[in-house]
Amino acid sequence: MRIDIMTLFPDVVGDMLCESILGRGQERGFIRIECHQIRDFTKNKQKQVDDYPYGGGRGCVMLAQPMYDCWKHICDEAGHRIHTIFMSPCGKQFLQDDARRLERDYDRLILVCGRYEGVDERFIEECVDEELSIGDFVLTGGEIPAMAVADAVCRLVPGVLPDAECFVDESHWDGLLEYPQYTRPDVWMSRQVPEVLLSGHHENIKKWRSEQSLERTRTRRPDMYEKLNLRPCKPF
């Protein structure tokens, strides 16, 4: 899996995605994340990437030309059009199912990070295949959402995590929230680890975790709970 990120802040984004698990995944060749400076594709001495919006209003809008030339450079390098996602508060909310779909259906993606008051709509119409949002709120730019999507997708690539169990048993994989986790010591601040987890009885532990997962979903995310086809235990 390769992900190309179009941004005005490639160093910040690139440094973050080269750390920890994703960094090791890149070192081992399972994934590759490249950041591209949109400003490098301007055609004016000032390297201007934005201008005032037609029709008036506050702020500026990112120019279509440098964004298109950056996008075209990436696609030309690949030799074909690449599935392109614009990170936008107007987009569909990004869910775990989207991460699974993107990892399954594509071996290369372009993530576009907007800034200011947005980007020229004509770039979106010409180059963007889908718009995604990470929630019903607005950030100063698309870099944080792009990093979130890249992380969520790349961790599913075979080899990045030790095995599939590292993610199939987590929150949102099957419509449930993950059960509580504990580690040593057995007692901390007068709080005891549930006895069943110390019992060594794997079937009882599995049953407890399934029950906790279901109850946590019911109390914390009733919207998710209502969508469940209730089953006796969470698959492992």
mmCIF file of N, CA, C and O in Angstrom, residues 144-216:
data_model
loop_
_atom_site.group_PDB
_atom_site.id
_atom_site.type_symbol
_atom_site.label_atom_id
_atom_site.label_comp_id
_atom_site.label_asym_id
_atom_site.label_seq_id
_atom_site.Cartn_x
_atom_site.Cartn_y
_atom_site.Cartn_z
ATOM 1 N N ILE A 144 -4.581 16.745 9.794
ATOM 2 C CA ILE A 144 -4.925 15.813 10.871
ATOM 3 C C ILE A 144 -5.882 14.729 10.368
ATOM 4 O O ILE A 144 -5.667 13.530 10.621
ATOM 5 N N PRO A 145 -6.946 15.083 9.632
ATOM 6 C CA PRO A 145 -7.789 14.014 9.063
ATOM 7 C C PRO A 145 -7.024 13.082 8.129
ATOM 8 O O PRO A 145 -7.243 11.865 8.149
ATOM 9 N N ALA A 146 -6.128 13.628 7.306
ATOM 10 C CA ALA A 146 -5.359 12.777 6.390
ATOM 11 C C ALA A 146 -4.481 11.800 7.160
ATOM 12 O O ALA A 146 -4.366 10.620 6.783
ATOM 13 N N MET A 147 -3.857 12.263 8.233
ATOM 14 C CA MET A 147 -3.033 11.376 9.046
ATOM 15 C C MET A 147 -3.880 10.296 9.705
ATOM 16 O O MET A 147 -3.462 9.136 9.801
ATOM 17 N N ALA A 148 -5.090 10.665 10.133
ATOM 18 C CA ALA A 148 -5.980 9.689 10.754
ATOM 19 C C ALA A 148 -6.379 8.608 9.752
ATOM 20 O O ALA A 148 -6.356 7.412 10.066
ATOM 21 N N VAL A 149 -6.731 9.007 8.532
ATOM 22 C CA VAL A 149 -7.127 8.041 7.516
ATOM 23 C C VAL A 149 -5.938 7.161 7.125
ATOM 24 O O VAL A 149 -6.064 5.933 7.015
ATOM 25 N N ALA A 150 -4.772 7.776 6.929
ATOM 26 C CA ALA A 150 -3.588 7.002 6.564
ATOM 27 C C ALA A 150 -3.256 5.972 7.637
ATOM 28 O O ALA A 150 -2.933 4.812 7.336
ATOM 29 N N ASP A 151 -3.330 6.367 8.886
ATOM 30 C CA ASP A 151 -3.046 5.457 9.995
ATOM 31 C C ASP A 151 -4.051 4.315 10.019
ATOM 32 O O ASP A 151 -3.683 3.134 10.119
ATOM 33 N N ALA A 152 -5.346 4.646 9.922
ATOM 34 C CA ALA A 152 -6.390 3.627 10.010
ATOM 35 C C ALA A 152 -6.286 2.618 8.867
ATOM 36 O O ALA A 152 -6.537 1.424 9.066
ATOM 37 N N VAL A 153 -5.922 3.085 7.672
ATOM 38 C CA VAL A 153 -5.817 2.197 6.519
ATOM 39 C C VAL A 153 -4.534 1.371 6.586
ATOM 40 O O VAL A 153 -4.551 0.146 6.414
ATOM 41 N N CYS A 154 -3.417 2.027 6.857
ATOM 42 C CA CYS A 154 -2.123 1.342 6.797
ATOM 43 C C CYS A 154 -1.964 0.267 7.854
ATOM 44 O O CYS A 154 -1.297 -0.754 7.618
ATOM 45 N N ARG A 155 -2.565 0.429 9.009
ATOM 46 C CA ARG A 155 -2.416 -0.580 10.054
ATOM 47 C C ARG A 155 -3.119 -1.885 9.685
ATOM 48 O O ARG A 155 -2.867 -2.922 10.297
ATOM 49 N N LEU A 156 -4.002 -1.839 8.678
ATOM 50 C CA LEU A 156 -4.692 -3.043 8.232
ATOM 51 C C LEU A 156 -3.905 -3.810 7.170
ATOM 52 O O LEU A 156 -4.250 -4.954 6.848
ATOM 53 N N VAL A 157 -2.865 -3.188 6.629
ATOM 54 C CA VAL A 157 -2.076 -3.844 5.585
ATOM 55 C C VAL A 157 -1.335 -5.042 6.189
ATOM 56 O O VAL A 157 -0.669 -4.901 7.230
ATOM 57 N N PRO A 158 -1.449 -6.214 5.595
ATOM 58 C CA PRO A 158 -0.760 -7.389 6.141
ATOM 59 C C PRO A 158 0.729 -7.138 6.352
ATOM 60 O O PRO A 158 1.412 -6.632 5.466
ATOM 61 N N GLY A 159 1.209 -7.464 7.549
ATOM 62 C CA GLY A 159 2.611 -7.287 7.886
ATOM 63 C C GLY A 159 2.892 -6.076 8.740
ATOM 64 O O GLY A 159 3.896 -6.032 9.450
ATOM 65 N N VAL A 160 2.000 -5.070 8.692
ATOM 66 C CA VAL A 160 2.232 -3.858 9.490
ATOM 67 C C VAL A 160 2.050 -4.164 10.972
ATOM 68 O O VAL A 160 2.852 -3.763 11.814
ATOM 69 N N LEU A 161 0.985 -4.882 11.313
ATOM 70 C CA LEU A 161 0.791 -5.396 12.669
ATOM 71 C C LEU A 161 1.147 -6.884 12.673
ATOM 72 O O LEU A 161 1.111 -7.545 11.630
ATOM 73 N N PRO A 162 1.504 -7.440 13.827
ATOM 74 C CA PRO A 162 1.963 -8.833 13.878
ATOM 75 C C PRO A 162 1.000 -9.842 13.283
ATOM 76 O O PRO A 162 1.411 -10.779 12.593
ATOM 77 N N ASP A 163 -0.320 -9.694 13.550
ATOM 78 C CA ASP A 163 -1.304 -10.591 12.966
ATOM 79 C C ASP A 163 -2.666 -9.924 13.000
ATOM 80 O O ASP A 163 -2.857 -8.888 13.637
ATOM 81 N N ALA A 164 -3.638 -10.518 12.322
ATOM 82 C CA ALA A 164 -4.965 -9.913 12.179
ATOM 83 C C ALA A 164 -5.668 -9.728 13.518
ATOM 84 O O ALA A 164 -6.489 -8.830 13.678
ATOM 85 N N GLU A 165 -5.339 -10.567 14.498
ATOM 86 C CA GLU A 165 -5.990 -10.464 15.800
ATOM 87 C C GLU A 165 -5.742 -9.114 16.448
ATOM 88 O O GLU A 165 -6.496 -8.681 17.309
ATOM 89 N N CYS A 166 -4.680 -8.424 16.024
ATOM 90 C CA CYS A 166 -4.358 -7.113 16.590
ATOM 91 C C CYS A 166 -5.419 -6.076 16.263
ATOM 92 O O CYS A 166 -5.522 -5.070 16.955
ATOM 93 N N PHE A 167 -6.201 -6.296 15.184
ATOM 94 C CA PHE A 167 -7.222 -5.300 14.865
ATOM 95 C C PHE A 167 -8.642 -5.857 14.779
ATOM 96 O O PHE A 167 -9.601 -5.124 14.959
ATOM 97 N N VAL A 168 -8.822 -7.156 14.544
ATOM 98 C CA VAL A 168 -10.183 -7.670 14.424
ATOM 99 C C VAL A 168 -10.893 -7.728 15.768
ATOM 100 O O VAL A 168 -12.120 -7.850 15.819
ATOM 101 N N ASP A 169 -10.154 -7.634 16.853
ATOM 102 C CA ASP A 169 -10.744 -7.710 18.181
ATOM 103 C C ASP A 169 -10.875 -6.336 18.816
ATOM 104 O O ASP A 169 -11.086 -6.216 20.012
ATOM 105 N N GLU A 170 -10.756 -5.272 18.020
ATOM 106 C CA GLU A 170 -10.798 -3.917 18.544
ATOM 107 C C GLU A 170 -12.155 -3.272 18.317
ATOM 108 O O GLU A 170 -13.007 -3.795 17.592
ATOM 109 N N SER A 171 -12.317 -2.079 18.899
ATOM 110 C CA SER A 171 -13.557 -1.330 18.726
ATOM 111 C C SER A 171 -13.859 -1.109 17.252
ATOM 112 O O SER A 171 -12.955 -0.853 16.447
ATOM 113 N N HIS A 172 -15.149 -1.212 16.907
ATOM 114 C CA HIS A 172 -15.705 -0.888 15.585
ATOM 115 C C HIS A 172 -15.460 -1.946 14.517
ATOM 116 O O HIS A 172 -16.007 -1.826 13.422
ATOM 117 N N TRP A 173 -14.660 -2.965 14.792
ATOM 118 C CA TRP A 173 -14.409 -3.956 13.750
ATOM 119 C C TRP A 173 -15.685 -4.699 13.375
ATOM 120 O O TRP A 173 -15.962 -4.953 12.203
ATOM 121 N N ASP A 174 -16.480 -5.069 14.387
ATOM 122 C CA ASP A 174 -17.703 -5.824 14.119
ATOM 123 C C ASP A 174 -18.934 -5.125 14.686
ATOM 124 O O ASP A 174 -19.919 -5.762 15.006
ATOM 125 N N GLY A 175 -18.863 -3.797 14.818
ATOM 126 C CA GLY A 175 -20.010 -3.044 15.301
ATOM 127 C C GLY A 175 -20.094 -2.916 16.799
ATOM 128 O O GLY A 175 -21.088 -2.395 17.333
ATOM 129 N N LEU A 176 -19.067 -3.370 17.516
ATOM 130 C CA LEU A 176 -19.030 -3.285 18.976
ATOM 131 C C LEU A 176 -17.810 -2.494 19.437
ATOM 132 O O LEU A 176 -16.824 -2.372 18.705
ATOM 133 N N LEU A 177 -17.880 -1.979 20.648
ATOM 134 C CA LEU A 177 -16.715 -1.378 21.274
ATOM 135 C C LEU A 177 -15.897 -2.459 21.969
ATOM 136 O O LEU A 177 -16.431 -3.487 22.399
ATOM 137 N N GLU A 178 -14.616 -2.215 22.081
ATOM 138 C CA GLU A 178 -13.734 -3.209 22.690
ATOM 139 C C GLU A 178 -13.957 -3.296 24.198
ATOM 140 O O GLU A 178 -14.298 -2.307 24.854
ATOM 141 N N TYR A 179 -13.743 -4.476 24.727
ATOM 142 C CA TYR A 179 -13.852 -4.722 26.168
ATOM 143 C C TYR A 179 -12.724 -3.996 26.923
ATOM 144 O O TYR A 179 -11.709 -3.616 26.334
ATOM 145 N N PRO A 180 -12.840 -3.799 28.242
ATOM 146 C CA PRO A 180 -11.785 -3.154 29.039
ATOM 147 C C PRO A 180 -10.507 -3.989 29.045
ATOM 148 O O PRO A 180 -10.558 -5.223 29.000
ATOM 149 N N GLN A 181 -9.379 -3.312 29.118
ATOM 150 C CA GLN A 181 -8.070 -3.970 29.160
ATOM 151 C C GLN A 181 -7.371 -3.652 30.483
ATOM 152 O O GLN A 181 -7.551 -2.567 31.057
ATOM 153 N N TYR A 182 -6.558 -4.581 30.974
ATOM 154 C CA TYR A 182 -5.823 -4.419 32.231
ATOM 155 C C TYR A 182 -4.418 -4.980 32.078
ATOM 156 O O TYR A 182 -4.186 -5.879 31.271
ATOM 157 N N THR A 183 -3.482 -4.463 32.883
ATOM 158 C CA THR A 183 -2.146 -5.044 32.965
ATOM 159 C C THR A 183 -1.665 -4.959 34.413
ATOM 160 O O THR A 183 -2.403 -4.547 35.304
ATOM 161 N N ARG A 184 -0.449 -5.356 34.673
ATOM 162 C CA ARG A 184 0.070 -5.369 36.037
ATOM 163 C C ARG A 184 0.252 -3.954 36.593
ATOM 164 O O ARG A 184 0.500 -3.021 35.823
ATOM 165 N N PRO A 185 0.103 -3.824 37.924
ATOM 166 C CA PRO A 185 -0.102 -4.845 38.973
ATOM 167 C C PRO A 185 -1.568 -5.258 39.098
ATOM 168 O O PRO A 185 -2.449 -4.611 38.535
ATOM 169 N N ASP A 186 -1.812 -6.300 39.864
ATOM 170 C CA ASP A 186 -3.174 -6.792 40.064
ATOM 171 C C ASP A 186 -4.054 -5.749 40.738
ATOM 172 O O ASP A 186 -5.246 -5.664 40.453
ATOM 173 N N VAL A 187 -3.453 -4.990 41.665
ATOM 174 C CA VAL A 187 -4.199 -3.960 42.387
ATOM 175 C C VAL A 187 -3.486 -2.632 42.200
ATOM 176 O O VAL A 187 -2.273 -2.531 42.400
ATOM 177 N N TRP A 188 -4.251 -1.608 41.831
ATOM 178 C CA TRP A 188 -3.690 -0.255 41.665
ATOM 179 C C TRP A 188 -4.710 0.743 42.165
ATOM 180 O O TRP A 188 -5.883 0.691 41.789
ATOM 181 N N MET A 189 -4.276 1.624 43.050
ATOM 182 C CA MET A 189 -5.154 2.628 43.660
ATOM 183 C C MET A 189 -6.413 1.965 44.235
ATOM 184 O O MET A 189 -7.539 2.438 44.088
ATOM 185 N N SER A 190 -6.208 0.838 44.889
ATOM 186 C CA SER A 190 -7.274 0.036 45.510
ATOM 187 C C SER A 190 -8.244 -0.561 44.502
ATOM 188 O O SER A 190 -9.323 -1.037 44.865
ATOM 189 N N ARG A 191 -7.889 -0.536 43.230
ATOM 190 C CA ARG A 191 -8.750 -1.112 42.198
ATOM 191 C C ARG A 191 -8.172 -2.460 41.763
ATOM 192 O O ARG A 191 -7.020 -2.538 41.362
ATOM 193 N N GLN A 192 -9.014 -3.479 41.805
ATOM 194 C CA GLN A 192 -8.603 -4.852 41.538
ATOM 195 C C GLN A 192 -8.905 -5.232 40.096
ATOM 196 O O GLN A 192 -9.971 -4.921 39.554
ATOM 197 N N VAL A 193 -7.979 -5.920 39.451
ATOM 198 C CA VAL A 193 -8.237 -6.496 38.134
ATOM 199 C C VAL A 193 -9.337 -7.551 38.293
ATOM 200 O O VAL A 193 -9.323 -8.320 39.261
ATOM 201 N N PRO A 194 -10.325 -7.601 37.408
ATOM 202 C CA PRO A 194 -11.379 -8.625 37.506
ATOM 203 C C PRO A 194 -10.792 -10.025 37.647
ATOM 204 O O PRO A 194 -9.883 -10.410 36.908
ATOM 205 N N GLU A 195 -11.328 -10.770 38.587
ATOM 206 C CA GLU A 195 -10.792 -12.091 38.917
ATOM 207 C C GLU A 195 -10.757 -13.025 37.722
ATOM 208 O O GLU A 195 -9.850 -13.846 37.579
ATOM 209 N N VAL A 196 -11.744 -12.911 36.842
ATOM 210 C CA VAL A 196 -11.810 -13.837 35.717
ATOM 211 C C VAL A 196 -10.566 -13.732 34.836
ATOM 212 O O VAL A 196 -10.117 -14.736 34.260
ATOM 213 N N LEU A 197 -9.976 -12.546 34.758
ATOM 214 C CA LEU A 197 -8.794 -12.363 33.912
ATOM 215 C C LEU A 197 -7.553 -12.999 34.528
ATOM 216 O O LEU A 197 -6.555 -13.211 33.827
ATOM 217 N N LEU A 198 -7.597 -13.286 35.816
ATOM 218 C CA LEU A 198 -6.478 -13.912 36.504
ATOM 219 C C LEU A 198 -6.668 -15.422 36.630
ATOM 220 O O LEU A 198 -5.794 -16.121 37.146
ATOM 221 N N SER A 199 -7.822 -15.897 36.132
ATOM 222 C CA SER A 199 -8.180 -17.297 36.379
ATOM 223 C C SER A 199 -7.447 -18.271 35.460
ATOM 224 O O SER A 199 -7.282 -19.446 35.802
ATOM 225 N N GLY A 200 -7.041 -17.802 34.275
ATOM 226 C CA GLY A 200 -6.429 -18.708 33.311
ATOM 227 C C GLY A 200 -7.437 -19.558 32.559
ATOM 228 O O GLY A 200 -7.057 -20.408 31.743
ATOM 229 N N HIS A 201 -8.729 -19.345 32.813
ATOM 230 C CA HIS A 201 -9.790 -20.110 32.158
ATOM 231 C C HIS A 201 -10.190 -19.365 30.885
ATOM 232 O O HIS A 201 -10.959 -18.408 30.914
ATOM 233 N N HIS A 202 -9.703 -19.829 29.755
ATOM 234 C CA HIS A 202 -9.840 -19.066 28.508
ATOM 235 C C HIS A 202 -11.286 -18.915 28.050
ATOM 236 O O HIS A 202 -11.664 -17.865 27.528
ATOM 237 N N GLU A 203 -12.099 -19.927 28.219
ATOM 238 C CA GLU A 203 -13.497 -19.829 27.798
ATOM 239 C C GLU A 203 -14.246 -18.804 28.637
ATOM 240 O O GLU A 203 -15.058 -18.032 28.120
ATOM 241 N N ASN A 204 -13.985 -18.800 29.958
ATOM 242 C CA ASN A 204 -14.632 -17.815 30.827
ATOM 243 C C ASN A 204 -14.166 -16.399 30.503
ATOM 244 O O ASN A 204 -14.956 -15.447 30.549
ATOM 245 N N ILE A 205 -12.879 -16.260 30.179
ATOM 246 C CA ILE A 205 -12.345 -14.947 29.808
ATOM 247 C C ILE A 205 -13.001 -14.465 28.515
ATOM 248 O O ILE A 205 -13.412 -13.303 28.398
ATOM 249 N N LYS A 206 -13.125 -15.370 27.552
ATOM 250 C CA LYS A 206 -13.759 -15.008 26.280
ATOM 251 C C LYS A 206 -15.197 -14.560 26.505
ATOM 252 O O LYS A 206 -15.660 -13.557 25.941
ATOM 253 N N LYS A 207 -15.931 -15.294 27.330
ATOM 254 C CA LYS A 207 -17.328 -14.955 27.628
ATOM 255 C C LYS A 207 -17.409 -13.609 28.330
ATOM 256 O O LYS A 207 -18.253 -12.765 28.003
ATOM 257 N N TRP A 208 -16.544 -13.360 29.316
ATOM 258 C CA TRP A 208 -16.541 -12.085 30.041
ATOM 259 C C TRP A 208 -16.256 -10.922 29.090
ATOM 260 O O TRP A 208 -16.925 -9.890 29.141
ATOM 261 N N ARG A 209 -15.283 -11.096 28.231
ATOM 262 C CA ARG A 209 -14.943 -10.029 27.291
ATOM 263 C C ARG A 209 -16.091 -9.734 26.338
ATOM 264 O O ARG A 209 -16.368 -8.571 26.026
ATOM 265 N N SER A 210 -16.764 -10.769 25.882
ATOM 266 C CA SER A 210 -17.912 -10.575 24.995
ATOM 267 C C SER A 210 -19.020 -9.805 25.700
ATOM 268 O O SER A 210 -19.621 -8.893 25.132
ATOM 269 N N GLU A 211 -19.297 -10.183 26.941
ATOM 270 C CA GLU A 211 -20.331 -9.497 27.708
ATOM 271 C C GLU A 211 -19.958 -8.044 27.965
ATOM 272 O O GLU A 211 -20.805 -7.141 27.855
ATOM 273 N N GLN A 212 -18.704 -7.790 28.291
ATOM 274 C CA GLN A 212 -18.240 -6.428 28.546
ATOM 275 C C GLN A 212 -18.301 -5.578 27.273
ATOM 276 O O GLN A 212 -18.654 -4.406 27.307
ATOM 277 N N SER A 213 -17.945 -6.183 26.168
ATOM 278 C CA SER A 213 -17.989 -5.478 24.897
ATOM 279 C C SER A 213 -19.416 -5.059 24.560
ATOM 280 O O SER A 213 -19.666 -3.916 24.148
ATOM 281 N N LEU A 214 -20.343 -5.958 24.743
ATOM 282 C CA LEU A 214 -21.746 -5.672 24.462
ATOM 283 C C LEU A 214 -22.298 -4.600 25.404
ATOM 284 O O LEU A 214 -22.969 -3.654 24.978
ATOM 285 N N GLU A 215 -21.988 -4.724 26.693
ATOM 286 C CA GLU A 215 -22.490 -3.763 27.674
ATOM 287 C C GLU A 215 -21.881 -2.377 27.455
ATOM 288 O O GLU A 215 -22.562 -1.357 27.562
ATOM 289 N N ARG A 216 -20.597 -2.325 27.144
ATOM 290 C CA ARG A 216 -19.944 -1.042 26.887
ATOM 291 C C ARG A 216 -20.570 -0.351 25.674
ATOM 292 O O ARG A 216 -20.776 0.852 25.669
#
